[in-house]
Short mmCIF file of C-alpha atoms (C1' of nucleotides) in Angstrom, two decimals:
data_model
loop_
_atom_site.label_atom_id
_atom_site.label_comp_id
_atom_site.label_asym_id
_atom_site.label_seq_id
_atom_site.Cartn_x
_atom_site.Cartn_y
_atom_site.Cartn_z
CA UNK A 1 -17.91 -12.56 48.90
CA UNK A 2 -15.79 -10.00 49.99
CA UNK A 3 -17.28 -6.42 48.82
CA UNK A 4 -14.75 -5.37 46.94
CA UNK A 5 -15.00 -8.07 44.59
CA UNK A 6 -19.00 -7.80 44.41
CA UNK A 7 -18.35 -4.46 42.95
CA UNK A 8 -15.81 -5.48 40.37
CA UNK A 9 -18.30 -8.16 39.31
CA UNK A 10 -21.31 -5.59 39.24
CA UNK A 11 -18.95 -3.34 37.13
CA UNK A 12 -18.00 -5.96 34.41
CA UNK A 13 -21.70 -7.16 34.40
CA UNK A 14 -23.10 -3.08 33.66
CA UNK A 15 -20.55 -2.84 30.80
CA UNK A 16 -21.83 -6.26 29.56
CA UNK A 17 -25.36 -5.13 29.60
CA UNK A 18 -24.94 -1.75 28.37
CA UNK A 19 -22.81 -3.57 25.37
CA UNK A 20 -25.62 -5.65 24.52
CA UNK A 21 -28.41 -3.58 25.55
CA UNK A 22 -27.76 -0.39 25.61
CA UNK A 23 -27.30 1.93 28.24
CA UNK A 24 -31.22 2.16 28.43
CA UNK A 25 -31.04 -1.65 29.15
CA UNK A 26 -28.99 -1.21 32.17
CA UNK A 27 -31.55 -1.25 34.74
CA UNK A 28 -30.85 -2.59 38.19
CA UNK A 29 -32.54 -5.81 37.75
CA UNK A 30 -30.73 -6.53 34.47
CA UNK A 31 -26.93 -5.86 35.97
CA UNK A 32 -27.67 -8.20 38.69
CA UNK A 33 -29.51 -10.80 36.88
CA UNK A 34 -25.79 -10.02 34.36
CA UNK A 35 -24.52 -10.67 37.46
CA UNK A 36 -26.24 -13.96 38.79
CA UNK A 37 -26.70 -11.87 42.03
CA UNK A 38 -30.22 -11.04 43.99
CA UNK A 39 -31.35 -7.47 43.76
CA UNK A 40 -30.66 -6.15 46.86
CA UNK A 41 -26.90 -6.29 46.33
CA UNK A 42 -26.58 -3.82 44.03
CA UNK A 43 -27.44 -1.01 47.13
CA UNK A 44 -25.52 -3.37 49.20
CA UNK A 45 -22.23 -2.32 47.06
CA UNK A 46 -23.29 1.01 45.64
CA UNK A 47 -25.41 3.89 46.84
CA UNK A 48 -27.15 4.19 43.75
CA UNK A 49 -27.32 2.86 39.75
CA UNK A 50 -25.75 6.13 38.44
CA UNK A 51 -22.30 5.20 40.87
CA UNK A 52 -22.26 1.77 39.67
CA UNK A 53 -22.42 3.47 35.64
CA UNK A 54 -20.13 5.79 37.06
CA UNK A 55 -17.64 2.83 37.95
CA UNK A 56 -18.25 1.33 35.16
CA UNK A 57 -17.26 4.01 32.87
CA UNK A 58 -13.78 4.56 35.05
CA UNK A 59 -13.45 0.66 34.50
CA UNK A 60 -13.66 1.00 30.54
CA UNK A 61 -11.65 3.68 30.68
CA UNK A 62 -8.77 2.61 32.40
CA UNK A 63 -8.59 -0.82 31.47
CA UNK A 64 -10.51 -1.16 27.59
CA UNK A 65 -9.42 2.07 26.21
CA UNK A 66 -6.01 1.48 26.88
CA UNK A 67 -5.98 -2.10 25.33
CA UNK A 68 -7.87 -0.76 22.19
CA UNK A 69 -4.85 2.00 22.16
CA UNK A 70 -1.76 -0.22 23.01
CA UNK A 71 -1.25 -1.22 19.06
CA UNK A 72 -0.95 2.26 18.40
CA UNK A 73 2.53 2.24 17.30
CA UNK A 74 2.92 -1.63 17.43
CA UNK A 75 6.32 -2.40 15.28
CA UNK A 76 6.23 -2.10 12.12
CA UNK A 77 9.25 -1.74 9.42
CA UNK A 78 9.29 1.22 7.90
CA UNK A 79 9.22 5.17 8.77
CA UNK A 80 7.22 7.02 11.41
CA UNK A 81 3.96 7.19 9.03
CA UNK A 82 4.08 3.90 8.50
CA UNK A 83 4.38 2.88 11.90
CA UNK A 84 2.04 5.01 13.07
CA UNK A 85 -0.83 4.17 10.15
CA UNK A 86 -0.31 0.52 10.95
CA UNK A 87 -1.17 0.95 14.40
CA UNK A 88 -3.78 3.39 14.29
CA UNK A 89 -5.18 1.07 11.47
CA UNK A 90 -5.35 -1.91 14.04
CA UNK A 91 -7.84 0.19 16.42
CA UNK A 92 -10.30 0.32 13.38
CA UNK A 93 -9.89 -3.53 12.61
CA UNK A 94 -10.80 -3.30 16.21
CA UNK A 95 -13.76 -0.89 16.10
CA UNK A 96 -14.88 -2.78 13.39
CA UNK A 97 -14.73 -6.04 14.83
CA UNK A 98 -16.12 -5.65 18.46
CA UNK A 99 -18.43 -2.06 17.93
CA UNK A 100 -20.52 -2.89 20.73
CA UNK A 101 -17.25 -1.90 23.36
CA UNK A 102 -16.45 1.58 21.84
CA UNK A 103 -20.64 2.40 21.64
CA UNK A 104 -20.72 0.81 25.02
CA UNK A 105 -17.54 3.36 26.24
CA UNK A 106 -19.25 6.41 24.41
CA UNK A 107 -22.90 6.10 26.19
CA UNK A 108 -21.34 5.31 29.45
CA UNK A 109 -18.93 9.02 28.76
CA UNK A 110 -21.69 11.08 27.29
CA UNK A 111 -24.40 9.86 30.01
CA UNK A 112 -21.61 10.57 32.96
CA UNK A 113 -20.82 14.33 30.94
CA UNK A 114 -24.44 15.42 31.34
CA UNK A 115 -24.64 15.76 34.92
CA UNK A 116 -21.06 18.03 34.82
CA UNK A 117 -22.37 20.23 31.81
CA UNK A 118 -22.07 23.12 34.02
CA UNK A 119 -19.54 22.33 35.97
CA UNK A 120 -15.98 23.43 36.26
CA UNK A 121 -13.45 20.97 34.56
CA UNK A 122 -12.74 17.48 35.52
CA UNK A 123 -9.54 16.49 35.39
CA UNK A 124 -8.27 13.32 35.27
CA UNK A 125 -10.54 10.93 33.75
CA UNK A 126 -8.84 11.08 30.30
CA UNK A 127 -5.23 11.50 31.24
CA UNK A 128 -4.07 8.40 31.63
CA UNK A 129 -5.06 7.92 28.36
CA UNK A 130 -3.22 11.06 26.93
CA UNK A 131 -0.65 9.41 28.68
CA UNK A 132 0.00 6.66 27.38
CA UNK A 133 -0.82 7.77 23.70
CA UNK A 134 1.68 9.78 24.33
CA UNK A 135 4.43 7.41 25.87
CA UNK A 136 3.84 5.09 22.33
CA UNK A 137 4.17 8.52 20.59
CA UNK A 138 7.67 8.56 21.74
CA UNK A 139 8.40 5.04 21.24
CA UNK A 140 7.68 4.92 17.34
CA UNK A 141 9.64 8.35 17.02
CA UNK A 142 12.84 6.64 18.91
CA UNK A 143 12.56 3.29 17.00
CA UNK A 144 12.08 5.13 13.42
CA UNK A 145 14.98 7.82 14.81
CA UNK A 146 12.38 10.76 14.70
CA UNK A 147 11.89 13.78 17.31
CA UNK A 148 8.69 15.25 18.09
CA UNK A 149 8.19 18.83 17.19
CA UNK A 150 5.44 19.04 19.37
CA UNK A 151 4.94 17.69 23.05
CA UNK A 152 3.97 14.34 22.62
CA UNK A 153 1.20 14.72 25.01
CA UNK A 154 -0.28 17.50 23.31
CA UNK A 155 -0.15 15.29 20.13
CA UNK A 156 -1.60 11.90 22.00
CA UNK A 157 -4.79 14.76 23.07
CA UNK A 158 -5.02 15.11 19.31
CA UNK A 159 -4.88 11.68 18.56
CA UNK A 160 -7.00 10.13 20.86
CA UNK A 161 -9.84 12.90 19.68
CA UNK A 162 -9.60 11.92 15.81
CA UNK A 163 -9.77 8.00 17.22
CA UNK A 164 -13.31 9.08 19.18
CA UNK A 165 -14.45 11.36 15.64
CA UNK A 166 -13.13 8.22 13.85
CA UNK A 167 -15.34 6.34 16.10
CA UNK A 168 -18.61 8.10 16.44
CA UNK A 169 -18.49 8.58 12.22
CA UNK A 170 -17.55 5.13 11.70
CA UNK A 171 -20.78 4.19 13.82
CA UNK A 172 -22.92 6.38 12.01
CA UNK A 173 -22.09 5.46 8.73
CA UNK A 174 -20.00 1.79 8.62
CA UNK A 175 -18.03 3.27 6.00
CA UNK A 176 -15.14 0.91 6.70
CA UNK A 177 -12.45 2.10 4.18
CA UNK A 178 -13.48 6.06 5.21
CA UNK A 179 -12.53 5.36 8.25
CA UNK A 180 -9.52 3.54 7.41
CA UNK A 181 -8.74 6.71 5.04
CA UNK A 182 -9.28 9.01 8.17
CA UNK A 183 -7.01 6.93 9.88
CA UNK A 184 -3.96 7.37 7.31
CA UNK A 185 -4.65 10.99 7.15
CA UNK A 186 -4.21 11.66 10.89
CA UNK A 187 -0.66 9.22 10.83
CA UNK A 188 0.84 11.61 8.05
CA UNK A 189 -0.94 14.93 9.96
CA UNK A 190 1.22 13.17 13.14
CA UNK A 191 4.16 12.46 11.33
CA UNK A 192 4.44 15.84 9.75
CA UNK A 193 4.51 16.89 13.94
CA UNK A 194 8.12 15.56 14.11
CA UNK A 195 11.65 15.60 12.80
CA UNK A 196 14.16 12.97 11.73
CA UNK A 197 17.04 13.07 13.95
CA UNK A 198 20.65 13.56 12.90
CA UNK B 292 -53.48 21.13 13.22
CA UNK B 293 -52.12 19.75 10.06
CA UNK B 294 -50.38 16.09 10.48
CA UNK B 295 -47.25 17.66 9.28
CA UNK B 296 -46.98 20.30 11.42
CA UNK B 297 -47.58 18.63 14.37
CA UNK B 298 -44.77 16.22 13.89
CA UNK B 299 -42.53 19.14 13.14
CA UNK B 300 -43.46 20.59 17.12
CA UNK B 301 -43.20 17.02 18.24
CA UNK B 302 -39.39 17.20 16.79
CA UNK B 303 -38.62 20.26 18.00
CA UNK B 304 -39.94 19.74 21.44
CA UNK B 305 -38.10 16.18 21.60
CA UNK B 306 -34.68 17.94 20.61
CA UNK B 307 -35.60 20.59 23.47
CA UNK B 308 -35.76 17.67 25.73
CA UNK B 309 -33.01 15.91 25.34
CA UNK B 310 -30.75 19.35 25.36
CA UNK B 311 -32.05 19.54 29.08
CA UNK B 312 -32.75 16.39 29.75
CA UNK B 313 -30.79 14.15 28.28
CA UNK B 314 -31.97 10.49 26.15
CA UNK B 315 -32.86 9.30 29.25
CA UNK B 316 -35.32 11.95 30.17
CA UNK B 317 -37.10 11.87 26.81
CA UNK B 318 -40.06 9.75 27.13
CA UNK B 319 -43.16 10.45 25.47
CA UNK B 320 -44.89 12.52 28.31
CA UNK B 321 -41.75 15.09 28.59
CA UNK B 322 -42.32 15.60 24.84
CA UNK B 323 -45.90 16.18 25.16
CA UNK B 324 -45.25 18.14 27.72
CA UNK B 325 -42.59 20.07 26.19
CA UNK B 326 -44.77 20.44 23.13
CA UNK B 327 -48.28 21.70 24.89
CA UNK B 328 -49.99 19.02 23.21
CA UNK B 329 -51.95 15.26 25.07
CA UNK B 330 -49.94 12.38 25.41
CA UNK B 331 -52.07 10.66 22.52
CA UNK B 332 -51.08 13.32 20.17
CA UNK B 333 -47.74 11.38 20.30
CA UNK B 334 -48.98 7.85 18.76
CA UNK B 335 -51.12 9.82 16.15
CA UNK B 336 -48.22 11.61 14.48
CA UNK B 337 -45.32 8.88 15.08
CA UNK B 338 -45.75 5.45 15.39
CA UNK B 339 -43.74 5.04 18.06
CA UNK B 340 -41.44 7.15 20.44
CA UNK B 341 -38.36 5.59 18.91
CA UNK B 342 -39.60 6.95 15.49
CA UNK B 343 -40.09 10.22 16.82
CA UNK B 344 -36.45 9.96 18.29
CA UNK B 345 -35.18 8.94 14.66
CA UNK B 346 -37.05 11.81 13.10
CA UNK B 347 -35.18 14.25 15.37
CA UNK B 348 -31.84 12.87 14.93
CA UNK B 349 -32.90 13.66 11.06
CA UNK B 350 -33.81 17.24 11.48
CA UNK B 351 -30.92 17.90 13.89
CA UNK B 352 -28.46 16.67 11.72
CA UNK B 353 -29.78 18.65 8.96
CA UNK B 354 -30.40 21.64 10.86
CA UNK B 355 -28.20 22.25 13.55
CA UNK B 356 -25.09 20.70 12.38
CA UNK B 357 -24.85 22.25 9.24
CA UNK B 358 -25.24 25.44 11.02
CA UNK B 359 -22.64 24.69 13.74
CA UNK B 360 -20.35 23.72 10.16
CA UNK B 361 -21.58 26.56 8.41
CA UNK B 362 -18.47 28.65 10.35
CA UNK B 363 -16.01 26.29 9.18
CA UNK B 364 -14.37 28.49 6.19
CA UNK B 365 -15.47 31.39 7.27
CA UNK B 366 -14.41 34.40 5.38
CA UNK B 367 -10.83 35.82 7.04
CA UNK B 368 -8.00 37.29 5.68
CA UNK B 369 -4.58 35.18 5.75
CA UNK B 370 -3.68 32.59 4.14
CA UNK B 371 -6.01 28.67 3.53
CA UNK B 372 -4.70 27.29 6.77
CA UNK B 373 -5.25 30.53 8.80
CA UNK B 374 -8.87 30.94 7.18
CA UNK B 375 -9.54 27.47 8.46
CA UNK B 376 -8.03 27.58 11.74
CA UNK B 377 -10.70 30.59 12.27
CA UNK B 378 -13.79 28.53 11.08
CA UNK B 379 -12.67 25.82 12.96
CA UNK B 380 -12.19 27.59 16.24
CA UNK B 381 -15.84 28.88 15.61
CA UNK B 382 -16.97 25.55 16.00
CA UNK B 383 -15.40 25.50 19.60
CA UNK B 384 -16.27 28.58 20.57
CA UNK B 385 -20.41 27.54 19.72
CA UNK B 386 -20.12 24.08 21.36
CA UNK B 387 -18.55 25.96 24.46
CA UNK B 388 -21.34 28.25 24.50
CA UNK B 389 -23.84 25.47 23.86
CA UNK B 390 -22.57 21.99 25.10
CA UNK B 391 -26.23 20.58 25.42
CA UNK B 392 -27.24 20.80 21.69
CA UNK B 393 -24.26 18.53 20.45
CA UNK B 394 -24.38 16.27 23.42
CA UNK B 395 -27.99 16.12 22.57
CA UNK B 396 -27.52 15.26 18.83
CA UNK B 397 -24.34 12.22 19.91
CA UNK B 398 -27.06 11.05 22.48
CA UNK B 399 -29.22 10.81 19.31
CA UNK B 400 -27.01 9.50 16.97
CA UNK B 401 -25.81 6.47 19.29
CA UNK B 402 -28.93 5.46 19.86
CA UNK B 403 -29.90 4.88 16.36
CA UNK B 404 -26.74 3.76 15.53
CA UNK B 405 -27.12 0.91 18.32
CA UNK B 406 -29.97 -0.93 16.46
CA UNK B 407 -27.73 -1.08 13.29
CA UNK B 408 -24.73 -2.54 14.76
CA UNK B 409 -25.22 -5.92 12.61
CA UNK B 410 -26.84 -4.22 9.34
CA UNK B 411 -25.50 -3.65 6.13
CA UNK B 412 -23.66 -0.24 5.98
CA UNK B 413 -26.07 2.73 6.13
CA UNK B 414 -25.62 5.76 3.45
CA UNK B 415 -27.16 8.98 3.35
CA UNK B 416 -27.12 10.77 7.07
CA UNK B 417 -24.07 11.97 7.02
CA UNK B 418 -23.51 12.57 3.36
CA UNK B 419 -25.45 16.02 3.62
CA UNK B 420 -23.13 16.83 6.25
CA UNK B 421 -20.12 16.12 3.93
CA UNK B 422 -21.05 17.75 1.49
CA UNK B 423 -21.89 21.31 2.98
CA UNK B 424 -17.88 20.16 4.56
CA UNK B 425 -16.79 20.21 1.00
CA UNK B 426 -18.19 22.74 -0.10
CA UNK B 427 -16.50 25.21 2.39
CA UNK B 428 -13.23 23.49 1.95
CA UNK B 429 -13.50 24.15 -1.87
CA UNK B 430 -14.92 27.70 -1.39
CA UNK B 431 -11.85 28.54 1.42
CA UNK B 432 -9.25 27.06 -1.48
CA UNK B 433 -10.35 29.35 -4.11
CA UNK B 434 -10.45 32.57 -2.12
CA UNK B 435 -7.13 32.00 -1.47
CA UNK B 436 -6.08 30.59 -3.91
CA UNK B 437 -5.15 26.92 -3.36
CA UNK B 438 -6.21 23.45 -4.92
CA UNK B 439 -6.86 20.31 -2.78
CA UNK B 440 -4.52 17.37 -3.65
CA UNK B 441 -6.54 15.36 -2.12
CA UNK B 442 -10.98 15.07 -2.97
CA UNK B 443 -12.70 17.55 -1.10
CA UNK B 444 -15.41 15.03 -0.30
CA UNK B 445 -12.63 12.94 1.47
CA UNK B 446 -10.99 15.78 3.32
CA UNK B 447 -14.37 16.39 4.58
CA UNK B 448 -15.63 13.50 6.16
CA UNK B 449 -11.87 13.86 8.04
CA UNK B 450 -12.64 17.16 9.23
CA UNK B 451 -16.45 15.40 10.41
CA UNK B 452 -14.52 12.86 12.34
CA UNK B 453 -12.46 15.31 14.01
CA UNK B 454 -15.01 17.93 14.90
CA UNK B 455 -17.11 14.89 16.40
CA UNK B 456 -13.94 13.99 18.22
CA UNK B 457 -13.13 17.41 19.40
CA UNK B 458 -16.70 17.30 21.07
CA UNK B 459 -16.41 14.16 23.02
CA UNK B 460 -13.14 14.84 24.05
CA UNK B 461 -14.38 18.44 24.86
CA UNK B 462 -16.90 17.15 26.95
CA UNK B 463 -15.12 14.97 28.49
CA UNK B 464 -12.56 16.78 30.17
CA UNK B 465 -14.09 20.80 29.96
CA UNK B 466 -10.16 21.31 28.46
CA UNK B 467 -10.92 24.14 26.16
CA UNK B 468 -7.15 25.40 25.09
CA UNK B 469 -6.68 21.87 24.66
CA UNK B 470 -9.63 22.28 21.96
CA UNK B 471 -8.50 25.03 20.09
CA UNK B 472 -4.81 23.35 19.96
CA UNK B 473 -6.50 20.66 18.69
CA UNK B 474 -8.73 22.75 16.09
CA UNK B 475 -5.39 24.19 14.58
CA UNK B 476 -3.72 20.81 14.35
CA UNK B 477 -6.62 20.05 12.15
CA UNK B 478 -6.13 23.29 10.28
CA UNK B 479 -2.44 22.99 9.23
CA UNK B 480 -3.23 19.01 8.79
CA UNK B 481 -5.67 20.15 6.47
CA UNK B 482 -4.01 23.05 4.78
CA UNK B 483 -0.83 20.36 4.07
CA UNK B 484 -3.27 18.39 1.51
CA UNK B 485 -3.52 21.70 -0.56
CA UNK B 486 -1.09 23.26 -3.29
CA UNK B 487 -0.86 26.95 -4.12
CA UNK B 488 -2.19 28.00 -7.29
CA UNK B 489 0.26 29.27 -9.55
"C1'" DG C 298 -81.72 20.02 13.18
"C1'" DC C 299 -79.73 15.73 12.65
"C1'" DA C 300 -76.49 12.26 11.44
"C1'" DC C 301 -71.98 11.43 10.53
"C1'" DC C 302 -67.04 11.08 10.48
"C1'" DA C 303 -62.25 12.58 10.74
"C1'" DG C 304 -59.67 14.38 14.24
"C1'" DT C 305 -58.43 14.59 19.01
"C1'" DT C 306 -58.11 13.44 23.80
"C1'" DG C 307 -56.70 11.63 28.36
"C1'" DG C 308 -57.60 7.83 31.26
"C1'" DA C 309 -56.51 2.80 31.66
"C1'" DC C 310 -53.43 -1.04 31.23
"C1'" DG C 311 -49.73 -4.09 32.29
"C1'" DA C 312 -44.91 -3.80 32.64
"C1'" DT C 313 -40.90 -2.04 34.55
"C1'" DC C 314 -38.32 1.31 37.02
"C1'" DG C 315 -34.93 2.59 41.44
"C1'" DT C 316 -34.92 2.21 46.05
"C1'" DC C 317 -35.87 0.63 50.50
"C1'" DC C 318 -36.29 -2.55 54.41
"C1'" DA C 319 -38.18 -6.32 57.20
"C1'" DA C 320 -37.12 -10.91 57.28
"C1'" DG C 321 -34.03 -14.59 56.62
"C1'" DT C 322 -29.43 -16.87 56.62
"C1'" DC C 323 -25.04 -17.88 58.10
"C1'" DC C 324 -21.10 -18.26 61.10
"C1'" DG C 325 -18.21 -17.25 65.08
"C1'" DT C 326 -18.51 -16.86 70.17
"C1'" DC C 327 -19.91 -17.88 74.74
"C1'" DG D 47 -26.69 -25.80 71.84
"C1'" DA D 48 -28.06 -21.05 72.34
"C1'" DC D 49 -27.11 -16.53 71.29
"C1'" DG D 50 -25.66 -12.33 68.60
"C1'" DG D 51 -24.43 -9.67 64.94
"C1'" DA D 52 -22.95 -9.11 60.26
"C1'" DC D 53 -24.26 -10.21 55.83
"C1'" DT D 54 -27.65 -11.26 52.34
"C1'" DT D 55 -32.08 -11.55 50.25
"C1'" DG D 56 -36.30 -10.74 47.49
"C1'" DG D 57 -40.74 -8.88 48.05
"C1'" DA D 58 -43.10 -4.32 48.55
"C1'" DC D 59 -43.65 0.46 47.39
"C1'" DG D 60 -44.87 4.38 44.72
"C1'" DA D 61 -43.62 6.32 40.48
"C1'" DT D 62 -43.18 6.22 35.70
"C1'" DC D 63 -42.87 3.93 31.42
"C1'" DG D 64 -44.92 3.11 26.11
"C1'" DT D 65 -48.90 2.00 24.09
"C1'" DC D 66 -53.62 1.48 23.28
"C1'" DC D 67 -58.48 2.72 22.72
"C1'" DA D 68 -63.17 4.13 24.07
"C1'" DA D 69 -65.12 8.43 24.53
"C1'" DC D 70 -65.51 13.04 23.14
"C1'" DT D 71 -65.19 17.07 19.97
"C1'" DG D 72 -66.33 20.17 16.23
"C1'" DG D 73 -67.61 20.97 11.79
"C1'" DT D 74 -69.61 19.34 7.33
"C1'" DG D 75 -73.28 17.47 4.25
"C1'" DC D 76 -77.89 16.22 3.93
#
DNA sequence: GCACCAGTTGGACGATCGTCCAAGTCCGTC
DNA sequence: GACGGACTTGGACGATCGTCCAACTGGTGC
């Protein structure tokens, strides 16, 4: 088995342990039992347990987050609120339905945070997700015939933090429609960002 | 020592812990440790270490939060959204100055939240929380003289949400403009649920 | 002064941790 | 078939984990 793919199978074997277990779980011997692999080839792929978690975390990142955040502005009839409420509304059906993801995503970010408390800022990481917040932004404003107000990636920054406060509270609490509530109010605090076109 | 107060120093020595430490680094000989006390005193005061943990995500979420929300509506001259734009940007300016304490208490609060994934919603931590919330919102409407259109209560537990997400996002990426942008989005999203008092 | 007990202590226990590395396995080459 | 080297393995290591409990302490009542 060709490295490469050793690591991409210790990667989605962390995040499956640290779903079920808990990022206290993920010890080296339970990722590569996860993994059906002996133990040895976990330092045979990655220097250490904190790069795999590190990996791990970019993996989530780039490939979860961005599924949970594609219905976004999914079509829906109707104006820019509408269309936006619908779609933020589907990431909470989602929260709600698979929790163990987002808490799995939120360990994995606080836990990589810790070690870069006092360091200068790391770019990157979360951009691609501003990004493409921001490139559905624009897509429900052209298909409702609204303009932003605001720069759409400035907005998507501001969206994807309520969706993590949505998140975290929703965990803490399982107050479904609350959440569902908070969701509404940020789609009319977005829509209020923009301007219906001439 | 009285019982009581010794589980009081446990708390406060745990909380000290994970600030520098992080959930990880908390196990029951830091705290002792931390706390000047045997390792036995531990298992006399708590049952177990996971009960200490839960009785420190109570007291911080008492405590500290309500101080770091205590800010929120603090007293400025302007109008509602400008008087919450400047409690709000308090809040960024103390988890700037002091990243570890609310990485400490999300560290907390995802733990406990873990072993709950599959239970029946859970009330009460976070209603404190909402409350001292709407309390400041209702106390920032009346000094200048506006009414919320929308339940105070409810308003709230969106600001919560946001704040929380503000955090994560916060420490995520170290983007602190991109904070305070996203503090006064919450302001003037806020402020547009309130009327002016005729 | 002695017995007693609630309170306190830290060593012991078995389990598990991350990492390392000597030994083993496999396959292509001479 | 014999050799060599890259790849793979799982046991070993020292450290640390949460919990337990037998021993010790200090003060109170007789």
């Amino acid at each position: 088995m060709p490295v490469e793919d050793r690591r991409e199978a210790l990667v989605a074997a962390a995040l499956a342990v640290v779903e079920r277990d808990g990022l206290g779980g993920a010890s080296a011997r339970a990722v590569v039992a996860e993994a059906g692999m002996p133990l040895g080839a976990l330092h045979y792929a990655f220097p250490s347990l904190d790069h795999l978690l590190a990996a791990t975390l970019d993996a989530v990142t780039d490939q979860e987050r961005l599924a949970a955040e594609a219905p976004i502005s999914a079509g829906v009839d109707g104006g820019l609120e509408a269309t936006l409420a619908a779609g933020l509304d589907a990431y909470v059906s989602l929260l709600v339905a698979r929790p163990a993801r987002e808490l799995a995503y939120l360990e994995l970010m606080l836990h990589a945070s810790r070690d870069r408390l006092d360091l200068p800022p790391a770019p990157g990481r979360y951009e691609r997700s501003y990004a493409v917040v921001a490139a559905l932004l624009e897509e429900a404003a052209a298909a409702t015939g609204h303009r932003w107000a605001a720069p759409p990636l400035t907005l998507a920054r501001h969206a994807v933090a309520m969706l993590d406060g949505i998140t975290t509270t929703w965990l803490a609490d399982h107050d479904e429609p609350a959440a569902r509530a908070t969701v509404r109010f940020l789609a009319a605090s977005l829509a209020a960002q923009s301007t219906k076109e001439d």
